Amino acid sequence: MAEELKIESAIILNGIGMVDNAVIGYYDGEKYVEEIIKEPAEIVSMQGNIGKCDEKIIIHVHIGIACKDHMVRGGHLIGGKVRVVNEIALYILEKIKIERIRKEKLMEMELK
């Protein structure tokens, strides 16, 4: 959707809603350890940013989700599917650009 709307730099202020089959990740210093949450889950927290790396749009999202047992799990949102609706507030950056630069195993963020 960011590409469709031509959003190249933005701050994801917050988000709520539900997600199915969420894939969340924890970076252990070497790689992402992924977990798939197969049941529908409520988004209780979401923030991040939208930027570019090598001319490709990169969406970097941290998320907290609560399942039916009311336990909250969180980490980097790697994948998932919207269930019902998600409400996400963006602050689109016009004068500042977020650019990610690959350095070794990480993608560092710079503002231009």
mmCIF file of N, CA and C in Angstrom:
data_model
loop_
_atom_site.group_PDB
_atom_site.id
_atom_site.type_symbol
_atom_site.label_atom_id
_atom_site.label_comp_id
_atom_site.label_asym_id
_atom_site.label_seq_id
_atom_site.Cartn_x
_atom_site.Cartn_y
_atom_site.Cartn_z
ATOM 1 N N MET A 1 0.815 -1.186 0.000
ATOM 2 C CA MET A 1 0.000 0.000 0.000
ATOM 3 C C MET A 1 0.867 1.261 0.000
ATOM 4 N N ALA A 2 2.020 1.216 0.687
ATOM 5 C CA ALA A 2 2.914 2.378 0.700
ATOM 6 C C ALA A 2 3.375 2.715 -0.714
ATOM 7 N N GLU A 3 3.687 1.693 -1.490
ATOM 8 C CA GLU A 3 4.111 1.924 -2.877
ATOM 9 C C GLU A 3 2.966 2.502 -3.699
ATOM 10 N N GLU A 4 1.777 1.939 -3.498
ATOM 11 C CA GLU A 4 0.585 2.389 -4.220
ATOM 12 C C GLU A 4 0.310 3.875 -3.966
ATOM 13 N N LEU A 5 0.475 4.291 -2.709
ATOM 14 C CA LEU A 5 0.214 5.678 -2.326
ATOM 15 C C LEU A 5 1.452 6.565 -2.457
ATOM 16 N N LYS A 6 2.562 5.984 -2.926
ATOM 17 C CA LYS A 6 3.828 6.705 -3.118
ATOM 18 C C LYS A 6 4.351 7.313 -1.817
ATOM 19 N N ILE A 7 4.226 6.552 -0.717
ATOM 20 C CA ILE A 7 4.769 6.973 0.574
ATOM 21 C C ILE A 7 6.178 6.398 0.682
ATOM 22 N N GLU A 8 7.177 7.286 0.695
ATOM 23 C CA GLU A 8 8.571 6.841 0.749
ATOM 24 C C GLU A 8 9.183 6.978 2.130
ATOM 25 N N SER A 9 8.658 7.896 2.946
ATOM 26 C CA SER A 9 9.176 8.100 4.299
ATOM 27 C C SER A 9 8.023 8.484 5.211
ATOM 28 N N ALA A 10 7.866 7.724 6.298
ATOM 29 C CA ALA A 10 6.794 8.010 7.251
ATOM 30 C C ALA A 10 7.117 7.371 8.593
ATOM 31 N N ILE A 11 6.494 7.909 9.617
ATOM 32 C CA ILE A 11 6.565 7.324 10.951
ATOM 33 C C ILE A 11 5.219 6.653 11.205
ATOM 34 N N ILE A 12 5.243 5.401 11.620
ATOM 35 C CA ILE A 12 4.019 4.701 12.014
ATOM 36 C C ILE A 12 3.813 5.055 13.483
ATOM 37 N N LEU A 13 2.836 5.915 13.747
ATOM 38 C CA LEU A 13 2.607 6.421 15.097
ATOM 39 C C LEU A 13 1.973 5.375 15.998
ATOM 40 N N ASN A 14 0.961 4.687 15.474
ATOM 41 C CA ASN A 14 0.312 3.617 16.236
ATOM 42 C C ASN A 14 -0.596 2.817 15.318
ATOM 43 N N GLY A 15 -1.033 1.693 15.824
ATOM 44 C CA GLY A 15 -1.954 0.856 15.068
ATOM 45 C C GLY A 15 -2.722 -0.055 16.000
ATOM 46 N N ILE A 16 -3.974 -0.308 15.645
ATOM 47 C CA ILE A 16 -4.817 -1.248 16.387
ATOM 48 C C ILE A 16 -5.593 -2.080 15.372
ATOM 49 N N GLY A 17 -6.175 -3.163 15.838
ATOM 50 C CA GLY A 17 -6.958 -4.022 14.959
ATOM 51 C C GLY A 17 -6.714 -5.480 15.285
ATOM 52 N N MET A 18 -6.881 -6.334 14.285
ATOM 53 C CA MET A 18 -6.647 -7.770 14.459
ATOM 54 C C MET A 18 -5.810 -8.291 13.308
ATOM 55 N N VAL A 19 -5.082 -9.372 13.593
ATOM 56 C CA VAL A 19 -4.225 -9.991 12.593
ATOM 57 C C VAL A 19 -4.348 -11.513 12.696
ATOM 58 N N ASP A 20 -4.293 -12.182 11.549
ATOM 59 C CA ASP A 20 -4.265 -13.647 11.465
ATOM 60 C C ASP A 20 -2.873 -14.088 11.047
ATOM 61 N N ASN A 21 -2.456 -15.232 11.550
ATOM 62 C CA ASN A 21 -1.170 -15.825 11.147
ATOM 63 C C ASN A 21 -0.016 -14.825 11.216
ATOM 64 N N ALA A 22 0.058 -14.104 12.320
ATOM 65 C CA ALA A 22 1.143 -13.133 12.492
ATOM 66 C C ALA A 22 2.475 -13.862 12.601
ATOM 67 N N VAL A 23 3.454 -13.334 11.901
ATOM 68 C CA VAL A 23 4.823 -13.839 12.030
ATOM 69 C C VAL A 23 5.608 -12.726 12.714
ATOM 70 N N ILE A 24 6.095 -13.024 13.928
ATOM 71 C CA ILE A 24 6.873 -12.036 14.665
ATOM 72 C C ILE A 24 8.292 -12.556 14.830
ATOM 73 N N GLY A 25 9.221 -11.632 14.940
ATOM 74 C CA GLY A 25 10.616 -12.029 15.049
ATOM 75 C C GLY A 25 11.341 -11.297 16.152
ATOM 76 N N TYR A 26 12.326 -11.994 16.706
ATOM 77 C CA TYR A 26 13.217 -11.433 17.713
ATOM 78 C C TYR A 26 14.628 -11.552 17.160
ATOM 79 N N TYR A 27 15.358 -10.444 17.098
ATOM 80 C CA TYR A 27 16.719 -10.465 16.564
ATOM 81 C C TYR A 27 17.674 -10.819 17.695
ATOM 82 N N ASP A 28 18.347 -11.952 17.573
ATOM 83 C CA ASP A 28 19.234 -12.430 18.642
ATOM 84 C C ASP A 28 20.681 -11.961 18.483
ATOM 85 N N GLY A 29 20.909 -11.021 17.585
ATOM 86 C CA GLY A 29 22.249 -10.517 17.341
ATOM 87 C C GLY A 29 22.880 -11.115 16.097
ATOM 88 N N GLU A 30 22.322 -12.216 15.638
ATOM 89 C CA GLU A 30 22.818 -12.902 14.441
ATOM 90 C C GLU A 30 21.734 -13.050 13.379
ATOM 91 N N LYS A 31 20.525 -13.361 13.840
ATOM 92 C CA LYS A 31 19.421 -13.641 12.915
ATOM 93 C C LYS A 31 18.100 -13.406 13.647
ATOM 94 N N TYR A 32 17.014 -13.392 12.867
ATOM 95 C CA TYR A 32 15.688 -13.295 13.467
ATOM 96 C C TYR A 32 15.202 -14.687 13.843
ATOM 97 N N VAL A 33 14.755 -14.821 15.083
ATOM 98 C CA VAL A 33 14.103 -16.038 15.548
ATOM 99 C C VAL A 33 12.614 -15.767 15.368
ATOM 100 N N GLU A 34 11.973 -16.538 14.493
ATOM 101 C CA GLU A 34 10.579 -16.270 14.134
ATOM 102 C C GLU A 34 9.606 -17.164 14.889
ATOM 103 N N GLU A 35 8.424 -16.609 15.151
ATOM 104 C CA GLU A 35 7.316 -17.363 15.738
ATOM 105 C C GLU A 35 6.066 -17.036 14.927
ATOM 106 N N ILE A 36 5.296 -18.053 14.599
ATOM 107 C CA ILE A 36 4.028 -17.853 13.890
ATOM 108 C C ILE A 36 2.906 -17.992 14.906
ATOM 109 N N ILE A 37 2.077 -16.967 14.998
ATOM 110 C CA ILE A 37 0.907 -16.990 15.879
ATOM 111 C C ILE A 37 -0.271 -17.343 14.980
ATOM 112 N N LYS A 38 -0.710 -18.590 15.039
ATOM 113 C CA LYS A 38 -1.719 -19.074 14.088
ATOM 114 C C LYS A 38 -3.131 -18.587 14.387
ATOM 115 N N GLU A 39 -3.426 -18.297 15.648
ATOM 116 C CA GLU A 39 -4.784 -17.867 15.986
ATOM 117 C C GLU A 39 -4.945 -16.363 15.743
ATOM 118 N N PRO A 40 -6.182 -15.899 15.571
ATOM 119 C CA PRO A 40 -6.409 -14.458 15.441
ATOM 120 C C PRO A 40 -5.919 -13.750 16.706
ATOM 121 N N ALA A 41 -5.326 -12.578 16.541
ATOM 122 C CA ALA A 41 -4.789 -11.846 17.687
ATOM 123 C C ALA A 41 -5.109 -10.358 17.553
ATOM 124 N N GLU A 42 -5.350 -9.736 18.702
ATOM 125 C CA GLU A 42 -5.601 -8.293 18.764
ATOM 126 C C GLU A 42 -4.275 -7.546 18.747
ATOM 127 N N ILE A 43 -4.180 -6.521 17.930
ATOM 128 C CA ILE A 43 -3.003 -5.653 17.944
ATOM 129 C C ILE A 43 -3.194 -4.668 19.095
ATOM 130 N N VAL A 44 -2.312 -4.735 20.084
ATOM 131 C CA VAL A 44 -2.412 -3.835 21.231
ATOM 132 C C VAL A 44 -1.383 -2.706 21.163
ATOM 133 N N SER A 45 -0.391 -2.867 20.301
ATOM 134 C CA SER A 45 0.628 -1.842 20.121
ATOM 135 C C SER A 45 1.281 -2.029 18.757
ATOM 136 N N MET A 46 1.515 -0.935 18.073
ATOM 137 C CA MET A 46 2.218 -0.985 16.787
ATOM 138 C C MET A 46 2.888 0.363 16.555
ATOM 139 N N GLN A 47 4.169 0.319 16.216
ATOM 140 C CA GLN A 47 4.877 1.523 15.800
ATOM 141 C C GLN A 47 6.041 1.132 14.918
ATOM 142 N N GLY A 48 6.570 2.104 14.207
ATOM 143 C CA GLY A 48 7.681 1.811 13.309
ATOM 144 C C GLY A 48 7.895 2.935 12.320
ATOM 145 N N ASN A 49 8.416 2.574 11.151
ATOM 146 C CA ASN A 49 8.660 3.585 10.132
ATOM 147 C C ASN A 49 8.651 2.968 8.743
ATOM 148 N N ILE A 50 8.553 3.844 7.769
ATOM 149 C CA ILE A 50 8.617 3.461 6.358
ATOM 150 C C ILE A 50 9.771 4.251 5.761
ATOM 151 N N GLY A 51 10.656 3.560 5.075
ATOM 152 C CA GLY A 51 11.802 4.209 4.447
ATOM 153 C C GLY A 51 12.187 3.468 3.183
ATOM 154 N N LYS A 52 13.366 3.783 2.672
ATOM 155 C CA LYS A 52 13.839 3.128 1.449
ATOM 156 C C LYS A 52 15.232 2.559 1.669
ATOM 157 N N CYS A 53 15.514 1.481 0.950
ATOM 158 C CA CYS A 53 16.850 0.898 0.894
ATOM 159 C C CYS A 53 17.055 0.420 -0.532
ATOM 160 N N ASP A 54 18.100 0.912 -1.164
ATOM 161 C CA ASP A 54 18.371 0.539 -2.558
ATOM 162 C C ASP A 54 17.141 0.742 -3.445
ATOM 163 N N GLU A 55 16.454 1.873 -3.246
ATOM 164 C CA GLU A 55 15.270 2.244 -4.030
ATOM 165 C C GLU A 55 14.046 1.365 -3.775
ATOM 166 N N LYS A 56 14.112 0.486 -2.775
ATOM 167 C CA LYS A 56 12.969 -0.368 -2.434
ATOM 168 C C LYS A 56 12.369 0.121 -1.118
ATOM 169 N N ILE A 57 11.042 0.172 -1.048
ATOM 170 C CA ILE A 57 10.356 0.594 0.175
ATOM 171 C C ILE A 57 10.519 -0.493 1.238
ATOM 172 N N ILE A 58 10.935 -0.066 2.437
ATOM 173 C CA ILE A 58 11.117 -0.967 3.574
ATOM 174 C C ILE A 58 10.162 -0.518 4.676
ATOM 175 N N ILE A 59 9.350 -1.441 5.165
ATOM 176 C CA ILE A 59 8.440 -1.143 6.272
ATOM 177 C C ILE A 59 8.967 -1.873 7.498
ATOM 178 N N HIS A 60 9.310 -1.103 8.537
ATOM 179 C CA HIS A 60 9.907 -1.637 9.763
ATOM 180 C C HIS A 60 8.903 -1.435 10.895
ATOM 181 N N VAL A 61 8.308 -2.530 11.355
ATOM 182 C CA VAL A 61 7.224 -2.449 12.337
ATOM 183 C C VAL A 61 7.532 -3.307 13.559
ATOM 184 N N HIS A 62 7.323 -2.717 14.737
ATOM 185 C CA HIS A 62 7.339 -3.467 15.991
ATOM 186 C C HIS A 62 5.882 -3.586 16.426
ATOM 187 N N ILE A 63 5.524 -4.752 16.959
ATOM 188 C CA ILE A 63 4.115 -5.005 17.262
ATOM 189 C C ILE A 63 3.971 -5.781 18.564
ATOM 190 N N GLY A 64 2.900 -5.487 19.275
ATOM 191 C CA GLY A 64 2.484 -6.278 20.432
ATOM 192 C C GLY A 64 1.100 -6.817 20.114
ATOM 193 N N ILE A 65 0.914 -8.134 20.254
ATOM 194 C CA ILE A 65 -0.390 -8.738 19.965
ATOM 195 C C ILE A 65 -0.833 -9.601 21.142
ATOM 196 N N ALA A 66 -2.142 -9.598 21.387
ATOM 197 C CA ALA A 66 -2.718 -10.391 22.475
ATOM 198 C C ALA A 66 -3.615 -11.466 21.881
ATOM 199 N N CYS A 67 -3.407 -12.692 22.329
ATOM 200 C CA CYS A 67 -4.208 -13.827 21.866
ATOM 201 C C CYS A 67 -5.363 -14.064 22.832
ATOM 202 N N LYS A 68 -6.170 -15.096 22.571
ATOM 203 C CA LYS A 68 -7.365 -15.334 23.391
ATOM 204 C C LYS A 68 -7.034 -15.651 24.843
ATOM 205 N N ASP A 69 -5.794 -16.079 25.127
ATOM 206 C CA ASP A 69 -5.394 -16.337 26.516
ATOM 207 C C ASP A 69 -4.958 -15.050 27.225
ATOM 208 N N HIS A 70 -5.075 -13.925 26.541
ATOM 209 C CA HIS A 70 -4.724 -12.587 27.040
ATOM 210 C C HIS A 70 -3.227 -12.400 27.266
ATOM 211 N N MET A 71 -2.419 -13.317 26.792
ATOM 212 C CA MET A 71 -0.967 -13.167 26.884
ATOM 213 C C MET A 71 -0.500 -12.335 25.687
ATOM 214 N N VAL A 72 0.415 -11.426 25.954
ATOM 215 C CA VAL A 72 0.921 -10.548 24.897
ATOM 216 C C VAL A 72 2.270 -11.063 24.405
ATOM 217 N N ARG A 73 2.404 -11.105 23.097
ATOM 218 C CA ARG A 73 3.664 -11.473 22.454
ATOM 219 C C ARG A 73 4.061 -10.291 21.572
ATOM 220 N N GLY A 74 5.341 -10.142 21.357
ATOM 221 C CA GLY A 74 5.744 -9.005 20.546
ATOM 222 C C GLY A 74 7.077 -9.199 19.875
ATOM 223 N N GLY A 75 7.363 -8.280 18.983
ATOM 224 C CA GLY A 75 8.623 -8.291 18.255
ATOM 225 C C GLY A 75 8.459 -7.572 16.931
ATOM 226 N N HIS A 76 9.375 -7.860 16.023
ATOM 227 C CA HIS A 76 9.281 -7.308 14.665
ATOM 228 C C HIS A 76 8.149 -8.017 13.937
ATOM 229 N N LEU A 77 7.295 -7.256 13.269
ATOM 230 C CA LEU A 77 6.251 -7.864 12.447
ATOM 231 C C LEU A 77 6.871 -8.234 11.105
ATOM 232 N N ILE A 78 6.910 -9.522 10.838
ATOM 233 C CA ILE A 78 7.505 -10.018 9.598
ATOM 234 C C ILE A 78 6.425 -10.334 8.570
ATOM 235 N N GLY A 79 5.264 -10.759 9.036
ATOM 236 C CA GLY A 79 4.180 -11.078 8.118
ATOM 237 C C GLY A 79 2.876 -11.284 8.866
ATOM 238 N N GLY A 80 1.814 -11.486 8.117
ATOM 239 C CA GLY A 80 0.495 -11.708 8.691
ATOM 240 C C GLY A 80 -0.571 -11.203 7.739
ATOM 241 N N LYS A 81 -1.804 -11.393 8.141
ATOM 242 C CA LYS A 81 -2.936 -10.982 7.313
ATOM 243 C C LYS A 81 -3.926 -10.206 8.174
ATOM 244 N N VAL A 82 -4.403 -9.092 7.634
ATOM 245 C CA VAL A 82 -5.405 -8.292 8.344
ATOM 246 C C VAL A 82 -6.655 -9.131 8.548
ATOM 247 N N ARG A 83 -7.184 -9.114 9.765
ATOM 248 C CA ARG A 83 -8.458 -9.772 10.062
ATOM 249 C C ARG A 83 -9.438 -8.659 10.427
ATOM 250 N N VAL A 84 -10.508 -8.574 9.753
ATOM 251 C CA VAL A 84 -11.545 -7.550 9.904
ATOM 252 C C VAL A 84 -11.010 -6.192 9.446
ATOM 253 N N VAL A 85 -10.272 -5.486 10.313
ATOM 254 C CA VAL A 85 -9.780 -4.147 9.964
ATOM 255 C C VAL A 85 -8.556 -3.817 10.818
ATOM 256 N N ASN A 86 -7.667 -2.997 10.285
ATOM 257 C CA ASN A 86 -6.559 -2.416 11.046
ATOM 258 C C ASN A 86 -6.635 -0.911 10.859
ATOM 259 N N GLU A 87 -6.452 -0.176 11.939
ATOM 260 C CA GLU A 87 -6.421 1.285 11.885
ATOM 261 C C GLU A 87 -4.996 1.707 12.211
ATOM 262 N N ILE A 88 -4.321 2.313 11.252
ATOM 263 C CA ILE A 88 -2.914 2.668 11.411
ATOM 264 C C ILE A 88 -2.744 4.157 11.137
ATOM 265 N N ALA A 89 -2.130 4.867 12.095
ATOM 266 C CA ALA A 89 -1.886 6.304 11.947
ATOM 267 C C ALA A 89 -0.446 6.525 11.491
ATOM 268 N N LEU A 90 -0.301 7.266 10.390
ATOM 269 C CA LEU A 90 1.015 7.580 9.834
ATOM 270 C C LEU A 90 1.273 9.076 9.898
ATOM 271 N N TYR A 91 2.525 9.433 10.098
ATOM 272 C CA TYR A 91 2.967 10.813 9.920
ATOM 273 C C TYR A 91 3.904 10.782 8.723
ATOM 274 N N ILE A 92 3.449 11.310 7.607
ATOM 275 C CA ILE A 92 4.228 11.259 6.371
ATOM 276 C C ILE A 92 5.283 12.365 6.396
ATOM 277 N N LEU A 93 6.532 11.972 6.164
ATOM 278 C CA LEU A 93 7.649 12.915 6.164
ATOM 279 C C LEU A 93 7.841 13.469 4.755
ATOM 280 N N GLU A 94 7.844 14.778 4.644
ATOM 281 C CA GLU A 94 8.015 15.397 3.333
ATOM 282 C C GLU A 94 9.396 16.017 3.162
ATOM 283 N N LYS A 95 9.937 16.592 4.231
ATOM 284 C CA LYS A 95 11.231 17.265 4.125
ATOM 285 C C LYS A 95 12.387 16.371 4.564
ATOM 286 N N ILE A 96 12.101 15.361 5.342
ATOM 287 C CA ILE A 96 13.122 14.426 5.827
ATOM 288 C C ILE A 96 12.856 13.077 5.184
ATOM 289 N N LYS A 97 13.901 12.422 4.732
ATOM 290 C CA LYS A 97 13.766 11.095 4.121
ATOM 291 C C LYS A 97 14.459 10.056 4.993
ATOM 292 N N ILE A 98 13.786 8.930 5.216
ATOM 293 C CA ILE A 98 14.379 7.803 5.936
ATOM 294 C C ILE A 98 15.015 6.891 4.901
ATOM 295 N N GLU A 99 16.305 6.643 5.092
ATOM 296 C CA GLU A 99 17.017 5.745 4.190
ATOM 297 C C GLU A 99 17.740 4.692 5.009
ATOM 298 N N ARG A 100 17.639 3.453 4.592
ATOM 299 C CA ARG A 100 18.347 2.363 5.266
ATOM 300 C C ARG A 100 19.571 2.004 4.447
ATOM 301 N N ILE A 101 20.663 1.792 5.146
ATOM 302 C CA ILE A 101 21.927 1.454 4.500
ATOM 303 C C ILE A 101 22.391 0.112 5.050
ATOM 304 N N ARG A 102 22.705 -0.812 4.161
ATOM 305 C CA ARG A 102 23.168 -2.139 4.593
ATOM 306 C C ARG A 102 24.597 -2.039 5.114
ATOM 307 N N LYS A 103 24.780 -2.494 6.355
ATOM 308 C CA LYS A 103 26.110 -2.564 6.966
ATOM 309 C C LYS A 103 26.219 -3.924 7.638
ATOM 310 N N GLU A 104 27.064 -4.759 7.090
ATOM 311 C CA GLU A 104 27.236 -6.129 7.566
ATOM 312 C C GLU A 104 25.884 -6.828 7.610
ATOM 313 N N LYS A 105 25.426 -7.238 8.805
ATOM 314 C CA LYS A 105 24.182 -8.006 8.911
ATOM 315 C C LYS A 105 22.964 -7.116 9.141
ATOM 316 N N LEU A 106 23.193 -5.862 9.468
ATOM 317 C CA LEU A 106 22.084 -4.974 9.817
ATOM 318 C C LEU A 106 21.800 -3.973 8.712
ATOM 319 N N MET A 107 20.615 -3.389 8.799
ATOM 320 C CA MET A 107 20.263 -2.269 7.928
ATOM 321 C C MET A 107 20.091 -1.060 8.837
ATOM 322 N N GLU A 108 21.082 -0.189 8.875
ATOM 323 C CA GLU A 108 21.021 0.984 9.730
ATOM 324 C C GLU A 108 20.169 2.064 9.077
ATOM 325 N N MET A 109 19.562 2.890 9.912
ATOM 326 C CA MET A 109 18.688 3.936 9.414
ATOM 327 C C MET A 109 19.406 5.278 9.457
ATOM 328 N N GLU A 110 19.251 6.056 8.414
ATOM 329 C CA GLU A 110 19.768 7.419 8.369
ATOM 330 C C GLU A 110 18.647 8.349 7.939
ATOM 331 N N LEU A 111 18.689 9.565 8.445
ATOM 332 C CA LEU A 111 17.732 10.590 8.021
ATOM 333 C C LEU A 111 18.452 11.552 7.104
ATOM 334 N N LYS A 112 17.810 11.879 5.995
ATOM 335 C CA LYS A 112 18.407 12.824 5.045
ATOM 336 C C LYS A 112 17.464 13.981 4.819
#
